[in-house]
Amino acid sequence: VPMPAPQKKGGGVIAKLFGTMLISLFILSVLLNVYLGSLLMAMMAGPREVPYRAGDTAERIVIVPITGAITGNTEAFVTAAFDAMDENPNNLPKAVIIRVDSPGGAVGPSDRILERINRFKQDHQGIKIVASYGSIAASGGYYVSCSADHIMAEPICINGSIGVIAQIPTFEKMLDNLGIEPVTIVADGSPKKDVANNMMRSFNEEDVAKFKEILNQAHDRFVDVVHTGRKTVHADLKREDIAAVANGNTYTTAQAIEHKLIDSEGYLEDAINETIKLAGISSKPRITVVQSPRRFTMMDMLGKAASDEPIINLDGQQIRETLIDLSTPRIEYRYTGAY
């Protein structure tokens, strides 16, 4: 029986190298996946404090930014930022700065943001909260921060705009041009269901009156909130004083100070110094200032193009949902003159 040919030594070495390489790649892949998974979880975890100004790590001031139009996402971020501080009672900040650069937005999220800030103040009465305004703190942007212990605005800030607005599209004329006649039917037991609730026709006096009730209630709430918040700083401030300037008008920083809507003029660094003074913090050594950045989402990383959903979806269901969204009235604490 012939003996098998001996294997070449070089082939064995190559096979071992190849096997080692595969194992190394596998281990590297596992480690990379663990790293990327941890990074993704960290990014999805919500607000994380990041350094704004280095200093003594024993004490810190936390900046919570409220920027852009106030929506449900803004509410979720601010809530998460304050929840994160509450979750570690042994490491609470010495003070909080609400950094506002917003023209306002939806009434509900604005009110819930204010409630969360006020709850934090109530639970931690020794922690001062200062509001620092950038280019604009109007309407809802002012609403969410008006209970701060001190409000400071930049010299060119647009302040105030205390008021409520609803912009309601109706489609009657458009449908007439298209030759479409919508039919709206309500139950016998709810004859008022159509009042201020039918965008397929032009509004009448009864529709407008119904919305006025809602807007007036929201405006009264706005005046009450501002008066309650500001009288903690100006004890002699009367509700009628606030009502007199809560006519939807905007004010310069100097005018807002005169009306006691805000307390002083200055930039963020000035607000930090004011916060240090109010909180009774020793300026030596210099205190650490950190910021809660906006929440990252998967879409921030992958982009809309990577989504399974098409960017434009014009099926019947999508069109119906879009029309419903467009025709849904939104009552807002919002200023649109500048942003």
Tab-separated table of C-alpha atoms in Angstrom:
chain	number	residue	atom	x	y	z
A	1	VAL	CA	0.000	0.000	0.000
A	2	PRO	CA	1.515	3.279	-1.045
A	3	MET	CA	2.197	5.729	1.785
A	4	PRO	CA	0.284	9.083	1.656
A	5	ALA	CA	2.298	12.013	0.492
A	6	PRO	CA	3.591	14.087	3.372
A	7	GLN	CA	1.910	17.475	3.898
A	8	LYS	CA	3.925	20.538	3.155
A	9	LYS	CA	4.939	22.434	6.245
A	10	GLY	CA	4.172	25.768	4.603
A	11	GLY	CA	0.479	24.862	4.150
A	12	GLY	CA	0.087	24.067	7.822
A	13	VAL	CA	1.584	27.390	8.811
A	14	ILE	CA	-0.723	29.256	6.427
A	15	ALA	CA	-3.761	27.396	7.758
A	16	LYS	CA	-2.811	28.250	11.344
A	17	LEU	CA	-2.289	31.910	10.440
A	18	PHE	CA	-5.616	31.997	8.631
A	19	GLY	CA	-7.396	30.391	11.578
A	20	THR	CA	-5.756	32.811	14.005
A	21	MET	CA	-6.802	35.711	11.794
A	22	LEU	CA	-10.431	34.523	11.746
A	23	ILE	CA	-10.475	34.155	15.512
A	24	SER	CA	-8.950	37.623	15.936
A	25	LEU	CA	-11.502	39.146	13.574
A	26	PHE	CA	-14.304	37.427	15.471
A	27	ILE	CA	-13.038	38.730	18.822
A	28	LEU	CA	-12.577	42.219	17.328
A	29	SER	CA	-16.103	42.099	15.916
A	30	VAL	CA	-17.534	41.138	19.319
A	31	LEU	CA	-15.625	43.918	21.063
A	32	LEU	CA	-16.642	46.436	18.396
A	33	ASN	CA	-20.297	45.457	18.727
A	34	VAL	CA	-20.121	45.755	22.503
A	35	TYR	CA	-18.510	49.194	22.157
A	36	LEU	CA	-21.001	50.417	19.569
A	37	GLY	CA	-23.888	49.019	21.591
A	38	SER	CA	-22.684	50.807	24.717
A	39	LEU	CA	-22.191	54.009	22.752
A	40	LEU	CA	-25.654	53.772	21.263
A	41	MET	CA	-27.242	53.094	24.658
A	42	ALA	CA	-25.407	56.075	26.101
A	43	MET	CA	-26.616	58.283	23.282
A	44	MET	CA	-30.184	57.041	23.614
A	45	ALA	CA	-30.209	57.320	27.397
A	46	GLY	CA	-31.311	60.954	27.378
A	47	PRO	CA	-29.657	64.074	28.760
A	48	ARG	CA	-26.095	63.665	29.932
A	49	GLU	CA	-24.156	66.362	31.676
A	50	VAL	CA	-21.250	67.601	29.593
A	51	PRO	CA	-18.672	70.183	30.665
A	52	TYR	CA	-19.375	73.817	29.924
A	53	ARG	CA	-16.751	75.319	32.226
A	54	ALA	CA	-14.207	73.356	34.216
A	55	GLY	CA	-13.748	73.951	37.909
A	56	ASP	CA	-14.090	72.406	41.346
A	57	THR	CA	-15.895	69.105	40.873
A	58	ALA	CA	-17.250	69.139	44.443
A	59	GLU	CA	-19.938	71.645	43.420
A	60	ARG	CA	-21.580	72.341	40.100
A	61	ILE	CA	-24.190	74.418	38.282
A	62	VAL	CA	-26.306	72.641	35.662
A	63	ILE	CA	-27.483	74.456	32.535
A	64	VAL	CA	-30.703	73.110	31.010
A	65	PRO	CA	-31.213	74.550	27.495
A	66	ILE	CA	-34.673	75.219	26.095
A	67	THR	CA	-34.165	76.172	22.464
A	68	GLY	CA	-36.346	76.366	19.387
A	69	ALA	CA	-40.083	75.809	19.211
A	70	ILE	CA	-41.484	74.170	22.343
A	71	THR	CA	-42.987	70.795	21.494
A	72	GLY	CA	-43.526	67.440	23.134
A	73	ASN	CA	-39.874	66.637	22.409
A	74	THR	CA	-38.806	69.755	24.342
A	75	GLU	CA	-40.956	68.666	27.250
A	76	ALA	CA	-39.461	65.149	27.175
A	77	PHE	CA	-35.919	66.532	27.210
A	78	VAL	CA	-36.469	68.991	30.066
A	79	THR	CA	-38.312	66.362	32.106
A	80	ALA	CA	-35.471	63.883	31.577
A	81	ALA	CA	-32.891	66.509	32.552
A	82	PHE	CA	-34.583	67.227	35.896
A	83	ASP	CA	-35.336	63.548	36.477
A	84	ALA	CA	-31.622	62.811	36.024
A	85	MET	CA	-30.766	65.334	38.748
A	86	ASP	CA	-33.427	63.911	41.072
A	87	GLU	CA	-32.182	60.355	40.587
A	88	ASN	CA	-28.966	61.124	42.446
A	89	PRO	CA	-29.944	63.002	45.618
A	90	ASN	CA	-26.386	62.768	46.946
A	91	ASN	CA	-25.048	64.682	43.943
A	92	LEU	CA	-27.563	67.476	43.445
A	93	PRO	CA	-26.303	70.679	41.794
A	94	LYS	CA	-25.873	73.863	43.761
A	95	ALA	CA	-28.032	75.716	41.231
A	96	VAL	CA	-29.735	75.351	37.849
A	97	ILE	CA	-29.728	77.765	34.914
A	98	ILE	CA	-32.604	77.561	32.432
A	99	ARG	CA	-31.033	78.813	29.200
A	100	VAL	CA	-33.926	79.935	26.987
A	101	ASP	CA	-33.724	80.826	23.306
A	102	SER	CA	-37.262	80.088	22.152
A	103	PRO	CA	-40.261	81.832	20.586
A	104	GLY	CA	-42.573	79.477	22.481
A	105	GLY	CA	-44.838	76.794	21.139
A	106	ALA	CA	-47.578	74.418	22.198
A	107	VAL	CA	-49.554	75.260	25.346
A	108	GLY	CA	-49.569	71.751	26.862
A	109	PRO	CA	-45.811	71.071	26.703
A	110	SER	CA	-45.057	74.617	27.915
A	111	ASP	CA	-47.309	74.143	30.942
A	112	ARG	CA	-45.861	70.731	31.769
A	113	ILE	CA	-42.283	72.043	31.523
A	114	LEU	CA	-43.136	74.815	33.988
A	115	GLU	CA	-44.767	72.267	36.301
A	116	ARG	CA	-41.629	70.080	36.251
A	117	ILE	CA	-39.377	73.030	37.029
A	118	ASN	CA	-41.664	74.174	39.847
A	119	ARG	CA	-41.779	70.647	41.284
A	120	PHE	CA	-37.972	70.574	41.347
A	121	LYS	CA	-37.971	73.949	43.130
A	122	GLN	CA	-40.481	72.682	45.688
A	123	ASP	CA	-38.561	69.471	46.334
A	124	HIS	CA	-35.185	71.239	46.606
A	125	GLN	CA	-35.912	74.642	48.050
A	126	GLY	CA	-32.264	75.369	48.721
A	127	ILE	CA	-31.356	75.086	45.028
A	128	LYS	CA	-31.643	78.369	43.151
A	129	ILE	CA	-32.991	78.443	39.604
A	130	VAL	CA	-31.940	81.273	37.299
A	131	ALA	CA	-33.275	81.922	33.797
A	132	SER	CA	-30.873	83.202	31.154
A	133	TYR	CA	-32.424	84.495	27.921
A	134	GLY	CA	-30.609	84.541	24.588
A	135	SER	CA	-31.994	86.170	21.446
A	136	ILE	CA	-35.627	85.467	22.235
A	137	ALA	CA	-37.719	84.332	25.199
A	138	ALA	CA	-41.216	85.067	24.017
A	139	SER	CA	-44.617	83.636	24.838
A	140	GLY	CA	-44.071	79.971	25.812
A	141	GLY	CA	-40.325	80.637	26.084
A	142	TYR	CA	-41.110	83.169	28.800
A	143	TYR	CA	-43.900	81.035	30.301
A	144	VAL	CA	-41.679	78.033	31.085
A	145	SER	CA	-39.129	80.118	32.977
A	146	CYS	CA	-41.106	82.909	34.648
A	147	SER	CA	-40.939	81.287	38.100
A	148	ALA	CA	-37.127	81.466	38.218
A	149	ASP	CA	-35.486	83.121	41.212
A	150	HIS	CA	-33.817	85.574	38.849
A	151	ILE	CA	-34.293	86.282	35.126
A	152	MET	CA	-31.512	87.814	33.061
A	153	ALA	CA	-31.820	88.614	29.347
A	154	GLU	CA	-29.268	89.572	26.727
A	155	PRO	CA	-29.451	93.240	25.636
A	156	ILE	CA	-31.146	92.521	22.287
A	157	CYS	CA	-33.474	89.788	23.536
A	158	ILE	CA	-37.133	89.786	22.478
A	159	ASN	CA	-39.105	89.379	25.708
A	160	GLY	CA	-42.722	88.904	26.689
A	161	SER	CA	-45.368	88.308	24.026
A	162	ILE	CA	-47.665	87.121	26.816
A	163	GLY	CA	-50.664	85.890	24.906
A	164	VAL	CA	-52.383	82.935	23.262
A	165	ILE	CA	-52.965	82.333	19.590
A	166	ALA	CA	-54.651	79.680	17.464
A	167	GLN	CA	-54.293	79.503	13.699
A	168	ILE	CA	-56.989	77.338	12.182
A	169	PRO	CA	-57.006	76.356	8.503
A	170	THR	CA	-60.384	75.746	6.884
A	171	PHE	CA	-60.778	74.083	3.501
A	172	GLU	CA	-64.211	75.137	2.239
A	173	LYS	CA	-62.982	77.390	-0.577
A	174	MET	CA	-60.330	74.911	-1.653
A	175	LEU	CA	-62.860	72.087	-1.745
A	176	ASP	CA	-65.279	74.256	-3.742
A	177	ASN	CA	-62.563	74.846	-6.344
A	178	LEU	CA	-61.944	71.102	-6.514
A	179	GLY	CA	-65.648	70.344	-6.834
A	180	ILE	CA	-65.691	68.364	-3.578
A	181	GLU	CA	-68.623	68.617	-1.187
A	182	PRO	CA	-67.774	67.187	2.246
A	183	VAL	CA	-70.597	65.749	4.310
A	184	THR	CA	-70.383	66.024	8.110
A	185	ILE	CA	-72.791	64.036	10.265
A	186	VAL	CA	-73.027	64.234	14.046
A	187	ALA	CA	-75.016	62.118	16.482
A	188	ASP	CA	-78.376	63.418	17.662
A	189	GLY	CA	-77.082	63.408	21.222
A	190	SER	CA	-74.043	65.626	20.401
A	191	PRO	CA	-75.337	68.481	18.223
A	192	LYS	CA	-72.449	70.736	19.322
A	193	LYS	CA	-69.802	68.282	18.088
A	194	ASP	CA	-69.534	70.282	14.876
A	195	VAL	CA	-68.886	73.586	16.665
A	196	ALA	CA	-65.255	74.672	16.274
A	197	ASN	CA	-64.558	71.129	15.126
A	198	ASN	CA	-65.182	71.143	11.375
A	199	MET	CA	-62.400	72.424	9.176
A	200	MET	CA	-64.206	71.426	5.996
A	201	ARG	CA	-66.261	74.649	6.181
A	202	SER	CA	-65.519	78.255	7.013
A	203	PHE	CA	-65.915	79.186	10.655
A	204	ASN	CA	-68.977	81.089	11.808
A	205	GLU	CA	-69.518	83.274	14.872
A	206	GLU	CA	-70.383	80.309	17.087
A	207	ASP	CA	-67.135	78.558	16.119
A	208	VAL	CA	-65.077	81.668	16.846
A	209	ALA	CA	-66.849	82.229	20.164
A	210	LYS	CA	-66.085	78.676	21.275
A	211	PHE	CA	-62.417	79.081	20.490
A	212	LYS	CA	-62.386	82.435	22.264
A	213	GLU	CA	-63.502	80.655	25.448
A	214	ILE	CA	-60.565	78.267	25.201
A	215	LEU	CA	-58.056	80.998	24.323
A	216	ASN	CA	-59.258	83.305	27.101
A	217	GLN	CA	-58.942	80.525	29.663
A	218	ALA	CA	-55.381	79.807	28.503
A	219	HIS	CA	-54.567	83.536	28.632
A	220	ASP	CA	-55.906	83.859	32.172
A	221	ARG	CA	-53.743	80.906	33.123
A	222	PHE	CA	-50.722	82.636	31.533
A	223	VAL	CA	-51.321	85.821	33.566
A	224	ASP	CA	-51.747	83.813	36.774
A	225	VAL	CA	-48.548	81.858	36.133
A	226	VAL	CA	-46.509	84.998	35.497
A	227	HIS	CA	-47.930	86.782	38.537
A	228	THR	CA	-47.298	83.788	40.800
A	229	GLY	CA	-43.750	83.393	39.531
A	230	ARG	CA	-42.728	87.038	39.561
A	231	LYS	CA	-44.238	88.016	42.910
A	232	THR	CA	-41.740	85.681	44.591
A	233	VAL	CA	-39.119	88.198	43.456
A	234	HIS	CA	-41.257	91.364	43.587
A	235	ALA	CA	-43.594	90.961	46.537
A	236	ASP	CA	-45.516	94.155	45.729
A	237	LEU	CA	-46.359	93.054	42.183
A	238	LYS	CA	-50.118	92.909	41.586
A	239	ARG	CA	-51.962	90.706	39.114
A	240	GLU	CA	-53.345	93.774	37.357
A	241	ASP	CA	-49.768	94.962	36.803
A	242	ILE	CA	-49.065	91.786	34.851
A	243	ALA	CA	-52.438	91.865	33.073
A	244	ALA	CA	-51.684	95.373	31.832
A	245	VAL	CA	-48.568	94.219	29.964
A	246	ALA	CA	-49.887	90.751	29.045
A	247	ASN	CA	-51.518	92.005	25.848
A	248	GLY	CA	-49.395	89.972	23.452
A	249	ASN	CA	-46.889	92.791	23.006
A	250	THR	CA	-43.147	92.134	22.892
A	251	TYR	CA	-40.650	94.124	24.908
A	252	THR	CA	-37.011	95.043	24.756
A	253	THR	CA	-34.845	93.919	27.619
A	254	ALA	CA	-34.933	97.415	29.138
A	255	GLN	CA	-38.727	97.525	28.874
A	256	ALA	CA	-39.086	94.046	30.352
A	257	ILE	CA	-36.978	95.108	33.343
A	258	GLU	CA	-39.156	98.206	33.762
A	259	HIS	CA	-42.306	96.065	33.767
A	260	LYS	CA	-40.667	93.601	36.211
A	261	LEU	CA	-41.053	90.754	33.753
A	262	ILE	CA	-37.311	90.159	34.097
A	263	ASP	CA	-34.700	91.331	36.585
A	264	SER	CA	-31.474	92.266	34.814
A	265	GLU	CA	-29.506	92.461	31.578
A	266	GLY	CA	-26.579	90.219	30.752
A	267	TYR	CA	-25.164	87.268	28.855
A	268	LEU	CA	-24.823	83.664	29.942
A	269	GLU	CA	-21.539	84.281	31.757
A	270	ASP	CA	-23.211	87.125	33.655
A	271	ALA	CA	-26.061	84.779	34.532
A	272	ILE	CA	-23.541	82.235	35.848
A	273	ASN	CA	-21.986	84.903	38.063
A	274	GLU	CA	-25.429	85.971	39.291
A	275	THR	CA	-26.269	82.338	40.032
A	276	ILE	CA	-23.067	81.910	42.039
A	277	LYS	CA	-24.022	84.968	44.095
A	278	LEU	CA	-27.642	83.908	44.626
A	279	ALA	CA	-26.666	80.364	45.609
A	280	GLY	CA	-24.039	81.591	48.038
A	281	ILE	CA	-21.298	79.671	46.267
A	282	SER	CA	-17.698	80.586	46.945
A	283	SER	CA	-16.050	81.712	43.707
A	284	LYS	CA	-12.764	80.215	44.910
A	285	PRO	CA	-12.138	77.617	43.698
A	286	ARG	CA	-14.045	78.213	40.462
A	287	ILE	CA	-17.229	76.115	40.317
A	288	THR	CA	-17.858	73.536	37.608
A	289	VAL	CA	-20.610	74.372	35.127
A	290	VAL	CA	-22.127	71.521	33.115
A	291	GLN	CA	-24.820	71.399	30.473
A	292	SER	CA	-27.534	68.900	29.626
A	293	PRO	CA	-27.337	68.500	25.836
A	294	ARG	CA	-30.341	67.642	23.727
A	295	ARG	CA	-31.318	64.000	23.534
A	296	PHE	CA	-29.835	61.990	20.665
A	297	THR	CA	-31.950	59.490	18.790
A	298	MET	CA	-31.205	56.697	16.368
A	299	MET	CA	-32.360	58.917	13.526
A	300	ASP	CA	-29.702	61.487	14.427
A	301	MET	CA	-27.090	58.817	13.787
A	302	LEU	CA	-28.547	57.039	10.770
A	303	GLY	CA	-30.478	59.826	9.069
A	304	LYS	CA	-33.899	59.708	7.527
A	305	ALA	CA	-32.607	57.948	4.417
A	306	ALA	CA	-31.765	54.867	6.479
A	307	SER	CA	-35.322	54.540	7.742
A	308	ASP	CA	-37.550	51.744	6.542
A	309	GLU	CA	-40.273	54.314	5.956
A	310	PRO	CA	-40.210	56.260	2.688
A	311	ILE	CA	-39.561	59.987	2.974
A	312	ILE	CA	-42.733	60.667	0.987
A	313	ASN	CA	-45.674	58.348	1.462
A	314	LEU	CA	-48.729	59.349	-0.515
A	315	ASP	CA	-51.034	56.419	0.081
A	316	GLY	CA	-54.625	57.109	1.098
A	317	GLN	CA	-54.023	56.583	4.804
A	318	GLN	CA	-51.089	59.001	4.823
A	319	ILE	CA	-53.096	61.667	3.009
A	320	ARG	CA	-55.957	61.302	5.501
A	321	GLU	CA	-53.576	61.542	8.451
A	322	THR	CA	-51.894	64.601	6.962
A	323	LEU	CA	-55.223	66.354	6.406
A	324	ILE	CA	-56.289	65.553	9.969
A	325	ASP	CA	-52.987	66.879	11.304
A	326	LEU	CA	-53.237	70.067	9.241
A	327	SER	CA	-56.839	70.650	10.292
A	328	THR	CA	-56.248	70.049	14.008
A	329	PRO	CA	-56.293	73.441	15.788
A	330	ARG	CA	-53.237	74.190	17.899
A	331	ILE	CA	-53.503	76.627	20.759
A	332	GLU	CA	-50.075	78.078	21.291
A	333	TYR	CA	-48.009	80.363	23.461
A	334	ARG	CA	-45.940	81.396	20.448
A	335	TYR	CA	-44.368	84.457	18.862
A	336	THR	CA	-43.639	84.374	15.116
A	337	GLY	CA	-42.229	87.840	14.465
A	338	ALA	CA	-38.616	86.755	14.914
A	339	TYR	CA	-36.692	83.587	15.583
